[in-house]
Short mmCIF file of C-alpha atoms in Angstrom, two decimals:
data_model
loop_
_atom_site.label_atom_id
_atom_site.label_comp_id
_atom_site.label_asym_id
_atom_site.label_seq_id
_atom_site.Cartn_x
_atom_site.Cartn_y
_atom_site.Cartn_z
CA MET N 1 13.53 -18.48 -5.26
CA LYS N 2 15.14 -17.09 -2.04
CA ARG N 3 18.93 -16.85 -2.64
CA SER N 4 21.03 -17.65 0.23
CA SER N 5 23.56 -14.97 1.20
CA ARG N 6 25.75 -17.57 2.78
CA ASN N 7 26.58 -19.32 -0.47
CA LEU N 8 26.53 -16.50 -2.81
CA ASP N 9 27.91 -13.67 -0.98
CA PRO N 10 30.79 -12.46 -3.03
CA GLY N 11 32.21 -10.27 -0.37
CA PRO N 12 32.31 -6.43 -0.09
CA SER N 13 34.79 -5.81 -2.90
CA SER N 14 32.67 -7.31 -5.65
CA GLY N 15 30.24 -4.27 -5.80
CA LYS N 16 27.40 -6.57 -6.16
CA LEU N 17 24.28 -5.13 -4.78
CA LYS N 18 22.62 -6.81 -1.86
CA PHE N 19 19.36 -6.04 -0.16
CA SER N 20 17.14 -7.41 2.62
CA PHE N 21 13.72 -7.84 1.05
CA PHE N 22 10.42 -7.17 2.71
CA PRO N 23 7.69 -8.71 0.54
CA GLY N 24 4.59 -7.80 2.56
CA CYS N 25 1.34 -9.70 2.65
CA SER N 26 0.06 -8.54 -0.73
CA LEU N 27 3.08 -9.59 -2.79
CA LYS N 28 3.44 -12.74 -0.78
CA ALA N 29 -0.20 -14.01 -1.57
CA SER N 30 -2.50 -12.37 -4.04
CA GLY N 31 0.33 -10.74 -5.92
CA HIS N 32 2.55 -13.82 -5.90
CA GLU N 33 3.33 -13.18 -9.67
CA ASN N 34 4.70 -9.79 -8.67
CA THR N 35 7.20 -11.39 -6.30
CA LEU N 36 8.20 -14.11 -8.74
CA SER N 37 8.89 -11.55 -11.65
CA LEU N 38 10.67 -9.28 -9.21
CA LEU N 39 12.98 -11.90 -7.96
CA LYS N 40 13.52 -12.89 -11.60
CA PHE N 41 14.38 -9.34 -12.47
CA CYS N 42 16.93 -9.03 -9.62
CA GLN N 43 18.50 -12.38 -10.57
CA SER N 44 18.91 -11.27 -14.14
CA MET N 45 20.37 -7.88 -12.88
CA ASP N 46 22.80 -9.85 -10.57
CA ILE N 47 21.24 -8.26 -7.46
CA ASP N 48 21.17 -10.40 -4.35
CA LEU N 49 17.88 -10.32 -2.44
CA VAL N 50 17.48 -12.01 0.88
CA GLU N 51 13.98 -12.16 2.32
CA LEU N 52 13.74 -10.59 5.73
CA GLU N 53 13.63 -13.40 8.31
CA ASP N 54 10.21 -13.83 9.95
CA TRP N 55 8.79 -10.52 8.85
CA ASN N 56 5.28 -9.59 9.72
CA CYS N 57 2.33 -7.57 8.28
CA CYS N 58 3.05 -3.88 8.54
CA GLY N 59 -0.48 -3.29 9.89
CA SER N 60 -1.66 -1.61 6.73
CA SER N 61 -4.73 0.70 6.80
CA SER N 62 -6.56 -1.31 9.24
CA ALA N 63 -4.13 -1.00 12.15
CA HIS N 64 -3.64 2.77 11.86
CA SER N 65 -7.49 3.20 11.46
CA ILE N 66 -8.54 1.29 14.57
CA ASP N 67 -5.62 0.09 16.68
CA LYS N 68 -2.90 2.53 17.67
CA ARG N 69 -1.01 -0.08 19.52
CA SER N 70 -0.47 -2.61 16.68
CA ALA N 71 -0.07 0.31 14.19
CA LYS N 72 2.93 1.34 16.31
CA TYR N 73 4.62 -2.01 17.04
CA LEU N 74 3.88 -4.06 13.81
CA PRO N 75 6.17 -1.91 11.65
CA MET N 76 8.70 -1.54 14.48
CA ARG N 77 9.17 -5.31 14.74
CA ASN N 78 10.22 -5.51 11.12
CA LEU N 79 12.76 -2.69 11.67
CA SER N 80 14.01 -4.71 14.63
CA LEU N 81 14.63 -7.79 12.42
CA ALA N 82 16.55 -5.96 9.63
CA PRO N 83 20.14 -6.96 9.58
CA ARG N 84 22.63 -4.21 10.00
CA GLY N 85 24.47 -2.65 7.13
CA VAL N 86 22.20 -4.04 4.40
CA PRO N 87 19.50 -1.78 2.87
CA LEU N 88 15.96 -2.97 3.37
CA LEU N 89 14.14 -3.07 0.01
CA ILE N 90 10.28 -2.88 -0.04
CA ALA N 91 8.28 -3.25 -3.22
CA CYS N 92 4.80 -2.55 -1.75
CA PRO N 93 4.11 1.25 -1.44
CA SER N 94 1.90 0.93 1.52
CA CYS N 95 4.41 -1.24 3.48
CA LEU N 96 7.09 1.19 2.60
CA LEU N 97 5.05 4.11 3.98
CA ARG N 98 4.43 2.21 7.29
CA LEU N 99 7.85 1.10 7.88
CA LYS N 100 9.71 4.29 6.80
CA SER N 101 7.43 6.65 8.73
CA SER N 102 7.89 4.41 11.76
CA PHE N 103 11.68 4.64 11.20
CA LEU N 104 11.59 8.40 10.75
CA SER N 105 9.43 8.94 13.88
CA ILE N 106 11.74 6.87 16.11
CA LYS N 107 14.68 8.69 14.75
CA ALA N 108 13.19 12.03 15.57
CA ASP N 109 11.73 11.30 18.99
CA PRO N 110 13.95 10.11 21.90
CA ALA N 111 10.92 8.93 23.91
CA LEU N 112 9.78 6.69 21.05
CA ARG N 113 13.35 5.45 20.76
CA ARG N 114 13.42 4.30 24.37
CA ASP N 115 10.00 2.70 23.88
CA TYR N 116 11.36 0.73 20.86
CA GLU N 117 14.47 -0.29 22.66
CA ASP N 118 12.66 -1.53 25.71
CA PHE N 119 9.96 -3.44 23.65
CA PHE N 120 12.43 -5.17 21.40
CA GLU N 121 15.41 -5.34 23.70
CA LYS N 122 17.96 -4.14 21.10
CA PRO N 123 19.36 -0.77 20.19
CA PHE N 124 17.61 1.12 17.33
CA ASP N 125 19.66 1.08 14.05
CA ASP N 126 19.81 4.78 13.06
CA GLU N 127 21.75 3.82 9.89
CA LEU N 128 19.11 1.43 8.45
CA GLU N 129 18.39 2.40 4.90
CA ILE N 130 14.87 1.70 3.75
CA ILE N 131 14.31 1.93 0.00
CA HIS N 132 11.69 1.32 -2.46
CA PHE N 133 12.23 -1.09 -5.33
CA PHE N 134 12.52 1.85 -7.71
CA GLU N 135 15.67 2.94 -6.00
CA ILE N 136 17.46 0.06 -7.70
CA PHE N 137 17.22 2.21 -10.91
CA ASN N 138 19.32 4.89 -9.19
CA ARG N 139 21.92 2.33 -8.26
CA VAL N 140 22.42 0.01 -11.09
CA ASP N 141 23.17 1.36 -14.46
CA LEU N 142 20.47 -0.30 -16.45
CA LYS N 143 22.35 0.74 -19.64
CA ASP N 144 24.85 -2.04 -18.88
CA HIS N 145 21.95 -4.41 -19.32
CA MET N 146 19.85 -2.51 -21.83
CA GLU N 147 22.13 -1.64 -24.59
CA ILE N 148 21.36 -5.02 -26.22
CA LEU N 149 17.82 -4.83 -25.16
CA ALA N 150 16.89 -1.49 -26.58
CA GLY N 151 13.66 -1.83 -28.44
CA THR N 152 12.84 -5.16 -26.79
CA LEU N 153 9.41 -3.82 -25.72
CA LYS N 154 8.58 -3.03 -29.36
CA GLY N 155 6.49 0.01 -29.05
CA ILE N 156 3.92 -1.49 -26.69
CA ARG N 157 1.75 1.42 -25.58
CA VAL N 158 2.00 1.57 -21.75
CA ALA N 159 0.00 3.68 -19.23
CA PRO N 160 2.14 3.98 -16.11
CA TYR N 161 0.10 3.67 -12.87
CA TYR N 162 1.84 4.45 -9.61
CA GLY N 163 -1.09 4.69 -7.30
CA CYS N 164 -1.39 7.13 -4.50
CA MET N 165 1.12 5.82 -1.76
CA LEU N 166 4.38 6.60 -3.70
CA PHE N 167 3.45 10.23 -4.26
CA MET N 168 1.72 11.96 -1.60
CA PRO N 169 2.12 10.87 2.04
CA PRO N 170 3.03 13.92 4.21
CA ASP N 171 5.11 11.57 6.45
CA LEU N 172 7.53 11.08 3.61
CA ARG N 173 7.59 14.58 2.22
CA TYR N 174 11.42 15.08 2.56
CA GLU N 175 12.08 11.62 1.01
CA LYS N 176 13.19 10.94 -2.52
CA SER N 177 10.39 10.99 -5.08
CA HIS N 178 10.56 8.27 -7.73
CA THR N 179 8.28 9.94 -10.13
CA GLY N 180 9.09 9.02 -13.67
CA ILE N 181 11.05 5.75 -12.99
CA ILE N 182 8.57 3.58 -14.89
CA GLU N 183 8.45 5.98 -17.83
CA LYS N 184 12.14 6.26 -18.05
CA SER N 185 13.03 2.72 -17.78
CA LEU N 186 10.35 1.22 -20.00
CA LYS N 187 10.94 3.85 -22.56
CA SER N 188 14.61 2.94 -22.66
CA LEU N 189 13.43 -0.59 -23.41
CA GLY N 190 11.41 0.52 -26.35
CA ALA N 191 7.91 1.01 -24.86
CA ASP N 192 5.67 3.90 -25.84
CA ILE N 193 4.59 5.73 -22.77
CA VAL N 194 0.99 7.15 -22.74
CA SER N 195 0.39 10.14 -20.75
CA TYR N 196 -3.06 10.45 -18.91
CA GLY N 197 -4.18 12.12 -15.80
CA TYR N 198 -4.73 9.26 -13.48
CA ALA N 199 -1.46 7.82 -12.77
CA ASN N 200 -1.56 8.62 -9.13
CA ARG N 201 -5.24 8.37 -8.54
CA CYS N 202 -6.03 6.15 -5.54
CA CYS N 203 -7.45 2.59 -6.61
CA GLY N 204 -9.88 2.59 -3.66
CA THR N 205 -7.82 0.02 -1.52
CA TYR N 206 -10.00 -1.65 1.05
CA LEU N 207 -13.17 -0.03 -0.17
CA SER N 208 -13.02 -2.70 -2.87
CA VAL N 209 -14.28 -4.99 -0.10
CA ALA N 210 -16.42 -2.84 2.03
CA LYS N 211 -17.84 -0.46 -0.54
CA PRO N 212 -17.38 -2.14 -3.95
CA ASP N 213 -19.64 0.38 -5.85
CA ILE N 214 -17.25 3.19 -4.85
CA ALA N 215 -14.18 1.12 -5.79
CA ARG N 216 -15.70 0.17 -9.04
CA LYS N 217 -16.27 3.74 -9.99
CA VAL N 218 -12.60 4.86 -9.45
CA VAL N 219 -11.21 1.76 -10.98
CA ASN N 220 -13.31 2.12 -14.15
CA GLU N 221 -12.30 5.87 -14.24
CA ILE N 222 -8.51 4.95 -14.17
CA ILE N 223 -8.66 2.23 -16.82
CA PHE N 224 -11.08 4.19 -19.01
CA LYS N 225 -8.88 7.27 -19.03
CA ALA N 226 -5.88 5.14 -19.87
CA MET N 227 -7.72 3.44 -22.71
CA GLU N 228 -9.04 6.68 -23.98
CA ALA N 229 -5.40 7.99 -24.03
CA GLY N 230 -4.45 4.96 -26.26
CA ALA N 231 -2.81 2.62 -23.83
CA GLU N 232 -2.70 -1.06 -24.59
CA CYS N 233 -2.01 -1.99 -21.02
CA LEU N 234 -1.41 -0.45 -17.63
CA VAL N 235 1.63 -1.05 -15.63
CA THR N 236 1.45 -0.89 -11.87
CA ALA N 237 3.86 -0.33 -9.14
CA CYS N 238 1.69 -1.75 -6.39
CA SER N 239 0.42 -5.16 -5.94
CA MET N 240 -2.70 -4.21 -4.15
CA CYS N 241 -3.66 -1.59 -6.88
CA HIS N 242 -3.10 -4.31 -9.38
CA LEU N 243 -5.66 -6.58 -7.67
CA ASN N 244 -8.18 -3.85 -7.43
CA LEU N 245 -7.72 -2.75 -11.00
CA GLU N 246 -8.30 -6.38 -11.99
CA ILE N 247 -11.26 -7.46 -9.89
CA ARG N 248 -13.29 -4.18 -9.82
CA CYS N 249 -13.19 -3.22 -13.45
CA THR N 250 -16.55 -3.56 -15.20
CA LEU N 251 -15.66 -1.96 -18.59
CA ASP N 252 -16.06 -3.87 -21.81
CA ASN N 253 -12.84 -5.30 -23.10
CA PRO N 254 -10.62 -3.72 -20.52
CA ILE N 255 -6.80 -3.54 -21.30
CA PRO N 256 -4.62 -5.88 -19.32
CA VAL N 257 -2.76 -4.72 -16.18
CA LEU N 258 0.85 -5.82 -15.78
CA HIS N 259 3.13 -5.56 -12.83
CA PHE N 260 6.15 -3.39 -13.54
CA SER N 261 8.39 -6.12 -12.63
CA GLU N 262 6.69 -8.49 -15.18
CA LEU N 263 7.33 -6.23 -18.09
CA LEU N 264 10.98 -5.59 -16.97
CA SER N 265 11.67 -9.29 -16.61
CA MET N 266 9.98 -9.98 -20.05
CA ALA N 267 12.39 -7.36 -21.62
CA LEU N 268 15.39 -9.05 -19.93
CA GLY N 269 14.22 -12.39 -21.53
CA ALA N 270 12.75 -14.16 -18.64
CA GLU N 271 10.91 -17.25 -19.65
CA ASP N 272 9.07 -18.36 -16.53
CA HIS N 273 6.20 -15.98 -17.36
CA LYS N 274 4.00 -19.09 -17.64
CA LYS N 275 3.75 -18.94 -13.87
CA TRP N 276 2.76 -15.32 -13.80
CA PHE N 277 0.27 -14.67 -16.58
CA PRO N 278 -2.38 -17.48 -15.78
CA ARG N 279 -2.87 -15.53 -12.46
CA HIS N 280 -4.06 -12.48 -14.26
CA ILE N 281 -7.87 -11.97 -14.63
CA VAL N 282 -7.47 -9.93 -17.86
CA ASP N 283 -5.18 -12.21 -19.80
CA PRO N 284 -2.11 -10.09 -21.08
CA VAL N 285 -0.96 -13.01 -23.39
CA PRO N 286 -2.85 -11.96 -26.55
CA LEU N 287 -1.40 -8.45 -26.39
CA LEU N 288 2.11 -9.69 -25.72
CA LYS N 289 1.82 -12.00 -28.73
CA LYS N 290 0.51 -9.29 -30.96
CA ARG N 291 3.52 -7.13 -30.04
CA GLY N 292 5.85 -10.00 -30.65
CA LEU N 293 6.89 -10.15 -26.98
CA LEU N 294 5.80 -13.78 -26.76
CA ALA N 295 5.95 -16.41 -29.44
CA MET H 1 -12.85 34.46 10.99
CA ILE H 2 -13.77 32.72 14.20
CA LEU H 3 -10.51 31.99 16.07
CA LEU H 4 -10.82 28.96 18.21
CA ASP H 5 -9.81 30.67 21.36
CA ASP H 6 -12.91 32.65 21.26
CA GLY H 7 -15.28 29.93 20.01
CA CYS H 8 -15.70 26.37 21.23
CA PRO H 9 -12.22 25.13 21.65
CA ASP H 10 -12.80 21.98 23.53
CA PHE H 11 -13.08 19.43 20.86
CA ALA H 12 -10.89 21.38 18.43
CA GLY H 13 -8.29 21.54 21.19
CA GLU H 14 -8.49 17.80 22.03
CA MET H 15 -8.17 16.81 18.31
CA GLY H 16 -5.54 19.49 17.73
CA GLU H 17 -3.45 17.84 20.48
CA LYS H 18 -3.92 14.41 19.20
CA THR H 19 -3.16 15.02 15.51
CA GLY H 20 -0.97 18.12 15.59
CA ILE H 21 -3.39 20.03 13.37
CA ASP H 22 -4.18 23.75 13.83
CA PHE H 23 -7.77 24.00 12.67
CA ASN H 24 -7.32 27.81 12.43
CA ARG H 25 -5.40 27.27 9.17
CA CYS H 26 -8.31 25.96 7.19
CA LEU H 27 -9.48 28.55 4.63
CA GLN H 28 -12.56 26.63 3.52
CA CYS H 29 -11.35 26.73 0.00
CA LYS H 30 -12.77 23.23 -0.59
CA THR H 31 -9.78 22.00 -2.67
CA CYS H 32 -9.92 18.81 -0.50
CA ALA H 33 -13.52 18.21 -1.34
CA ASN H 34 -13.09 18.92 -5.09
CA GLY H 35 -10.23 16.64 -5.52
CA CYS H 36 -11.45 13.71 -3.33
CA PRO H 37 -11.92 10.52 -5.30
CA PHE H 38 -14.31 9.20 -2.77
CA ILE H 39 -16.62 12.11 -1.87
CA ASP H 40 -19.63 10.35 -3.24
CA GLY H 41 -19.42 7.93 -0.43
CA MET H 42 -19.18 10.63 2.27
CA ASP H 43 -21.92 12.38 4.04
CA GLN H 44 -19.88 15.42 4.86
CA ALA H 45 -17.15 16.92 2.78
CA PRO H 46 -13.66 17.04 4.35
CA ASN H 47 -13.69 20.90 4.62
CA ARG H 48 -17.08 20.69 6.37
CA ILE H 49 -15.55 18.14 8.90
CA ILE H 50 -12.94 20.86 9.73
CA ARG H 51 -15.66 23.45 9.97
CA MET H 52 -17.69 21.28 12.33
CA ILE H 53 -14.63 20.78 14.50
CA GLN H 54 -14.13 24.60 14.69
CA PHE H 55 -17.71 24.77 15.89
CA GLY H 56 -17.15 22.02 18.50
CA MET H 57 -19.69 19.66 17.02
CA ALA H 58 -17.96 16.56 18.39
CA GLU H 59 -20.64 14.06 18.23
CA GLU H 60 -21.86 15.12 14.83
CA VAL H 61 -18.34 14.78 13.42
CA LEU H 62 -17.67 11.44 15.05
CA LYS H 63 -20.95 10.04 13.60
CA THR H 64 -20.11 10.90 9.93
CA SER H 65 -19.44 8.31 7.39
CA THR H 66 -16.67 10.62 6.00
CA ILE H 67 -14.15 9.57 8.77
CA TRP H 68 -14.56 5.91 7.76
CA VAL H 69 -14.84 6.31 4.01
CA CYS H 70 -11.52 8.15 3.82
CA VAL H 71 -8.87 5.75 2.94
CA GLY H 72 -5.95 8.16 3.44
CA CYS H 73 -4.87 8.49 -0.20
CA ASN H 74 -3.54 11.95 0.58
CA THR H 75 -4.98 13.55 -2.67
CA CYS H 76 -6.38 16.28 -0.36
CA SER H 77 -3.35 16.86 1.82
CA SER H 78 -1.05 17.07 -1.23
CA ALA H 79 -3.33 19.70 -2.73
CA CYS H 80 -4.21 21.68 0.38
CA PRO H 81 -2.73 25.13 0.23
CA MET H 82 -2.41 25.31 3.93
CA ALA H 83 -0.69 21.93 4.23
CA ILE H 84 -3.26 20.33 6.59
CA ASP H 85 -2.72 16.59 6.96
CA ILE H 86 -6.38 15.66 6.61
CA PRO H 87 -5.84 11.92 6.67
CA ALA H 88 -4.11 12.15 9.87
CA LEU H 89 -7.09 14.07 11.07
CA MET H 90 -9.41 11.23 9.97
CA ASP H 91 -7.16 8.72 11.75
CA GLY H 92 -7.61 10.79 14.98
CA LEU H 93 -11.32 11.19 14.50
CA ARG H 94 -11.70 7.35 14.01
CA HIS H 95 -9.88 6.56 17.22
CA ALA H 96 -11.98 9.25 19.09
CA ALA H 97 -15.10 7.66 17.63
CA LEU H 98 -14.18 4.20 18.93
CA ASP H 99 -12.99 5.58 22.27
CA ARG H 100 -16.18 7.36 22.90
CA GLY H 101 -18.25 4.37 21.70
CA VAL H 102 -20.43 6.40 19.24
CA GLU H 103 -22.52 4.54 16.77
CA ILE H 104 -20.44 3.69 13.61
CA PRO H 105 -22.21 4.60 10.45
CA GLU H 106 -20.02 2.44 8.35
CA PRO H 107 -20.10 -1.05 10.13
CA ASP H 108 -18.78 -2.82 7.00
CA ILE H 109 -15.66 -0.80 6.93
CA LEU H 110 -15.05 -1.29 10.64
CA ASN H 111 -15.85 -5.03 10.29
CA PHE H 112 -13.26 -5.28 7.43
CA HIS H 113 -10.64 -3.58 9.66
CA GLN H 114 -11.31 -5.92 12.49
CA GLU H 115 -11.12 -9.02 10.44
CA VAL H 116 -7.84 -7.93 8.93
CA LEU H 117 -6.31 -7.29 12.35
CA ASN H 118 -7.75 -10.62 13.60
CA THR H 119 -5.72 -12.58 10.98
CA VAL H 120 -2.66 -10.48 11.80
CA LYS H 121 -3.17 -11.35 15.47
CA LYS H 122 -3.50 -15.00 14.58
CA TYR H 123 -0.73 -15.46 12.01
CA GLY H 124 1.42 -12.30 12.07
CA ARG H 125 0.37 -11.72 8.40
CA THR H 126 -2.96 -11.13 6.72
CA HIS H 127 -4.92 -14.04 5.23
CA LYS H 128 -7.20 -12.72 2.65
CA LEU H 129 -9.51 -15.74 2.19
CA GLU H 130 -10.22 -15.81 5.95
CA ILE H 131 -10.68 -12.13 6.04
CA MET H 132 -13.27 -12.33 3.28
CA MET H 133 -15.15 -15.40 4.78
CA ARG H 134 -15.30 -13.92 8.26
CA TYR H 135 -16.30 -10.45 6.90
CA LYS H 136 -19.13 -12.04 4.83
CA LEU H 137 -20.29 -14.09 7.75
CA LYS H 138 -20.44 -11.27 10.11
CA LYS H 139 -22.27 -9.21 7.58
CA MET H 140 -24.60 -12.19 6.95
CA ASP H 141 -24.20 -11.73 3.25
CA LEU H 142 -22.43 -14.66 1.81
CA PHE H 143 -23.55 -14.32 -1.82
CA SER H 144 -23.26 -10.75 -3.13
CA ASP H 145 -19.94 -10.46 -4.90
CA MET H 146 -19.69 -14.11 -5.22
CA GLY H 147 -18.41 -13.87 -8.77
CA VAL H 148 -15.35 -11.82 -7.76
CA GLY H 149 -14.53 -14.25 -4.99
CA LEU H 150 -14.70 -17.19 -7.32
CA LYS H 151 -12.65 -15.46 -9.94
CA MET H 152 -9.98 -14.77 -7.21
CA LEU H 153 -10.02 -18.29 -6.16
CA LYS H 154 -9.66 -19.62 -9.75
CA LYS H 155 -6.81 -17.30 -10.37
CA ARG H 156 -5.21 -18.45 -7.15
CA LYS H 157 -5.29 -14.92 -5.71
CA LEU H 158 -6.66 -16.32 -2.42
CA ASP H 159 -4.20 -18.69 -0.85
CA LEU H 160 -6.11 -21.42 1.04
CA THR H 161 -3.57 -21.61 3.89
CA PRO H 162 -2.15 -18.52 5.67
CA SER H 163 1.49 -17.49 5.49
CA ARG H 164 2.66 -17.40 9.07
CA VAL H 165 5.24 -15.71 11.29
CA LYS H 166 7.35 -18.23 13.25
CA ASP H 167 7.83 -16.20 16.33
CA MET H 168 4.15 -15.90 17.40
CA LYS H 169 5.15 -14.83 21.05
CA ALA H 170 6.45 -11.52 19.50
CA ILE H 171 3.14 -10.90 17.77
CA GLU H 172 1.06 -11.76 20.76
CA LYS H 173 3.00 -9.30 22.81
CA ILE H 174 2.19 -6.61 20.25
CA PHE H 175 -1.61 -7.33 20.49
CA GLN H 176 -1.53 -7.60 24.33
CA GLU H 177 -3.51 -4.93 26.28
CA PRO H 178 -0.96 -2.75 27.97
#
């Protein structure tokens, strides 16, 4: 799926959007369907994504919990690999937090900058733009693509679920907030947005492994509240949240959980969903058929 | 109000320096505790952790389950009227607990973190299947939660082989003891 910039680069004058893409471990493995549908979406929107060459794990919660050294250098190495002049696009909220806060601290701290430059033997790129997948919606006029698509999602009742990482981290308090992007874009495609109080509630992250009872409780709470508000499905912005919501839910007949990128790609007419939906634990196909989104 | 200059400043001073937090700011309003999604799993509420630090109760704080159960979702810090970065404090306390070698009351959580970092050290990226297998082996509990594991395998959410970084020298350098 990786598109080569060498063959397809239309040059700077074309106005075509081009990003380096940092998938991260969750999207690369357990959330593979998220990556596939995201690449499909970008392809449909004529956006060029080039996977960051030889990227590594951002360190995630485990590094900053128990190992300061790897928590510091793992995100830095990814920054050092990013090509100049191309924005770095990240779809995982947790990876975004790690890479961006690393970038902001180096920018603000001359000693840390020296440390970075000594360690990676290259100058630090002050100008590197690190953006979340949602930022695409500020740069592309979806209307260009959506006018013909209005109503495509046919009133499917969606509970947006952002998770905690996109909203609250103090390290990113001066950065742009993307609140409302899921609501706005899916509504313009014809979905009904359900409002409930748990859109930024934490999914439990790694407690899903080490403390499954606690994770089960928060996951059930989130899905129950969405169902109570009348949602037919949840739409997630985070691949790890998606996994937790699926594997830790013990409610009877829970609603399916879709990746934001899956629903977007469906609206744009992507037909390779056969590769995505079998990877879901709660099968979204009956709902999508009922709503006429799948034949 | 007990100002730390007059009280037991040693531990508060040390943690303040490490995390950049001024513990005098805490009003004990309990907003953090009331909003925390994980408080049921903690033995001390987050506001009590700060109070204990104010009183210089280093060992007691470092032995709480709270500092390990906190996942850093920032529900507390975004609601705190005094803008205290509580998850940053928990990070600092975890490091202090490991540095001082106190007994960790949540060995499973520590075990999980160690296994995650083991795969990152080996491949440059996490490998969920290996993390789970080794975590379970160390815990000597292979069978609880088996259903979820099998479901994940069936849905191909656990890749059998790891995704790897090519330049492993660079990863080794990151994990080298300085």
